[in-house]
Short mmCIF file of C-alpha atoms in Angstrom, two decimals:
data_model
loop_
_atom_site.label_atom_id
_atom_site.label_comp_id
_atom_site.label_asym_id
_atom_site.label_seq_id
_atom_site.Cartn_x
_atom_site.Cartn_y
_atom_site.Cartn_z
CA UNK C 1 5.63 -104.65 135.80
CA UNK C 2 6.70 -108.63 135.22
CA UNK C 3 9.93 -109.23 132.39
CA UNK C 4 7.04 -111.11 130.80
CA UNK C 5 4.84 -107.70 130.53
CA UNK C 6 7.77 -105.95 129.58
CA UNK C 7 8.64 -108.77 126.27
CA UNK C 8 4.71 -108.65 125.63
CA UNK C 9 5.23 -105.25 124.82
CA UNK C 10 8.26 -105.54 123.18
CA UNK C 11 6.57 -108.06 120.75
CA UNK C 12 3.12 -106.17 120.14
CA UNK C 13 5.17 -103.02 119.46
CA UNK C 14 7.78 -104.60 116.97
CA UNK C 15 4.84 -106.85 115.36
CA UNK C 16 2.79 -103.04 114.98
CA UNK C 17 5.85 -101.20 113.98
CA UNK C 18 7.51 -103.73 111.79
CA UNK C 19 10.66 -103.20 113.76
CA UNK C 20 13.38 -106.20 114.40
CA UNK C 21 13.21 -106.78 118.55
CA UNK C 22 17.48 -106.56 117.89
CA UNK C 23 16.48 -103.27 116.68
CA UNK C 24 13.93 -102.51 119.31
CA UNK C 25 16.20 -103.15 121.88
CA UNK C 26 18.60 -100.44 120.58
CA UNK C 27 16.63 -98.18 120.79
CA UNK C 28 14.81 -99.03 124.29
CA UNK C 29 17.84 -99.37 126.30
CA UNK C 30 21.46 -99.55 123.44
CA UNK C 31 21.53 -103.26 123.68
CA UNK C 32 20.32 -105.07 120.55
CA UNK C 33 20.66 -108.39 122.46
CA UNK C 34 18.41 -106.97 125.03
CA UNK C 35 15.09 -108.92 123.90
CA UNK C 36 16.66 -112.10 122.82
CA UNK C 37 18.22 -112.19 126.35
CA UNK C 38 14.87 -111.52 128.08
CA UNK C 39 13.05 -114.13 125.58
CA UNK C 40 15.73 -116.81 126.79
CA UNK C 41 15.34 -116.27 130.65
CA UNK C 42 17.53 -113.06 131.62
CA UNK C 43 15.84 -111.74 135.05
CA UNK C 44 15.64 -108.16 134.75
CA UNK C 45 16.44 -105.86 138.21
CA UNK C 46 13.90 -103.56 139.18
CA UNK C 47 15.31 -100.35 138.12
CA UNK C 48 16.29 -101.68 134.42
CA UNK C 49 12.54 -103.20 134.10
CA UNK C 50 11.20 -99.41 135.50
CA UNK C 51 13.42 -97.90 132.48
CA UNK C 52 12.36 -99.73 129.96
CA UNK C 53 8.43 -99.47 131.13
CA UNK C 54 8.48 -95.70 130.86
CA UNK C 55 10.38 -95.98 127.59
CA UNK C 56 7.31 -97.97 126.31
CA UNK C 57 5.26 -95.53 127.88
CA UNK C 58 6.47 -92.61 126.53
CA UNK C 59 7.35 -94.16 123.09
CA UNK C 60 4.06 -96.08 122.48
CA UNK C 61 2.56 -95.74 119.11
CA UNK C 62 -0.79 -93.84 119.13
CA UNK C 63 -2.18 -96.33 116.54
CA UNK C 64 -1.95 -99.54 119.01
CA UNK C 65 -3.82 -99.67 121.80
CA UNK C 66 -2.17 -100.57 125.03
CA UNK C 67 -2.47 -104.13 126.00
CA UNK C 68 -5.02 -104.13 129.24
CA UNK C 69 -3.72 -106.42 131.21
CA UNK C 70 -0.71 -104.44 131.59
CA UNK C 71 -0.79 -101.29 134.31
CA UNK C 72 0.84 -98.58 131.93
CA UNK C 73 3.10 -96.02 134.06
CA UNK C 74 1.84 -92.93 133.44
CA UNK C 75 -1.95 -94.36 134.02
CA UNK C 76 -0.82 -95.23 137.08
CA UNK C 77 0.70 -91.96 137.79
CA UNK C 78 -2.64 -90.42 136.98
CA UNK C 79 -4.53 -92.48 139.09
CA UNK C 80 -2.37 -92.14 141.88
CA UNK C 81 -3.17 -87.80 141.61
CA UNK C 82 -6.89 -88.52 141.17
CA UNK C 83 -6.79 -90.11 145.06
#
């Protein structure tokens, strides 16, 4: 997953939920700044961009559908078993 996959689904989720992305971001990964940082050009290493993917994942509102053009991590893990 891209930091621009990971900020598209920080925006559809706050948009859905109503939630701030300062707010978002505390609960994601304890860093209110998180969002605004990625929005403005903070690279992201691999293991913080894995984190916040499966927090997504397992936090995802049943109401909103996951954006498809994103591979969602537990989709993928299912897939990967089905081989």
């Amino acid at each position: 997953m891209t930091d621009e996959q990971i900020m598209k689904l920080a925006q559809a989720y706050a948009r859905h939920t109503g939630l701030k992305l300062t707010t978002l971001g505390n609960y994601a990964v304890r860093d209110g700044k998180f969002f605004e940082q990625l929005g403005n050009g903070r690279e992201l290493r691999r293991r913080t961009r894995r984190k916040v993917a499966a927090w997504f994942d397992l936090n995802w509102v049943e109401d909103l559908e996951w954006p498809e053009d994103i591979p969602r991590p537990s989709q993928k893990a299912v897939q990967g078993a089905a081989t």
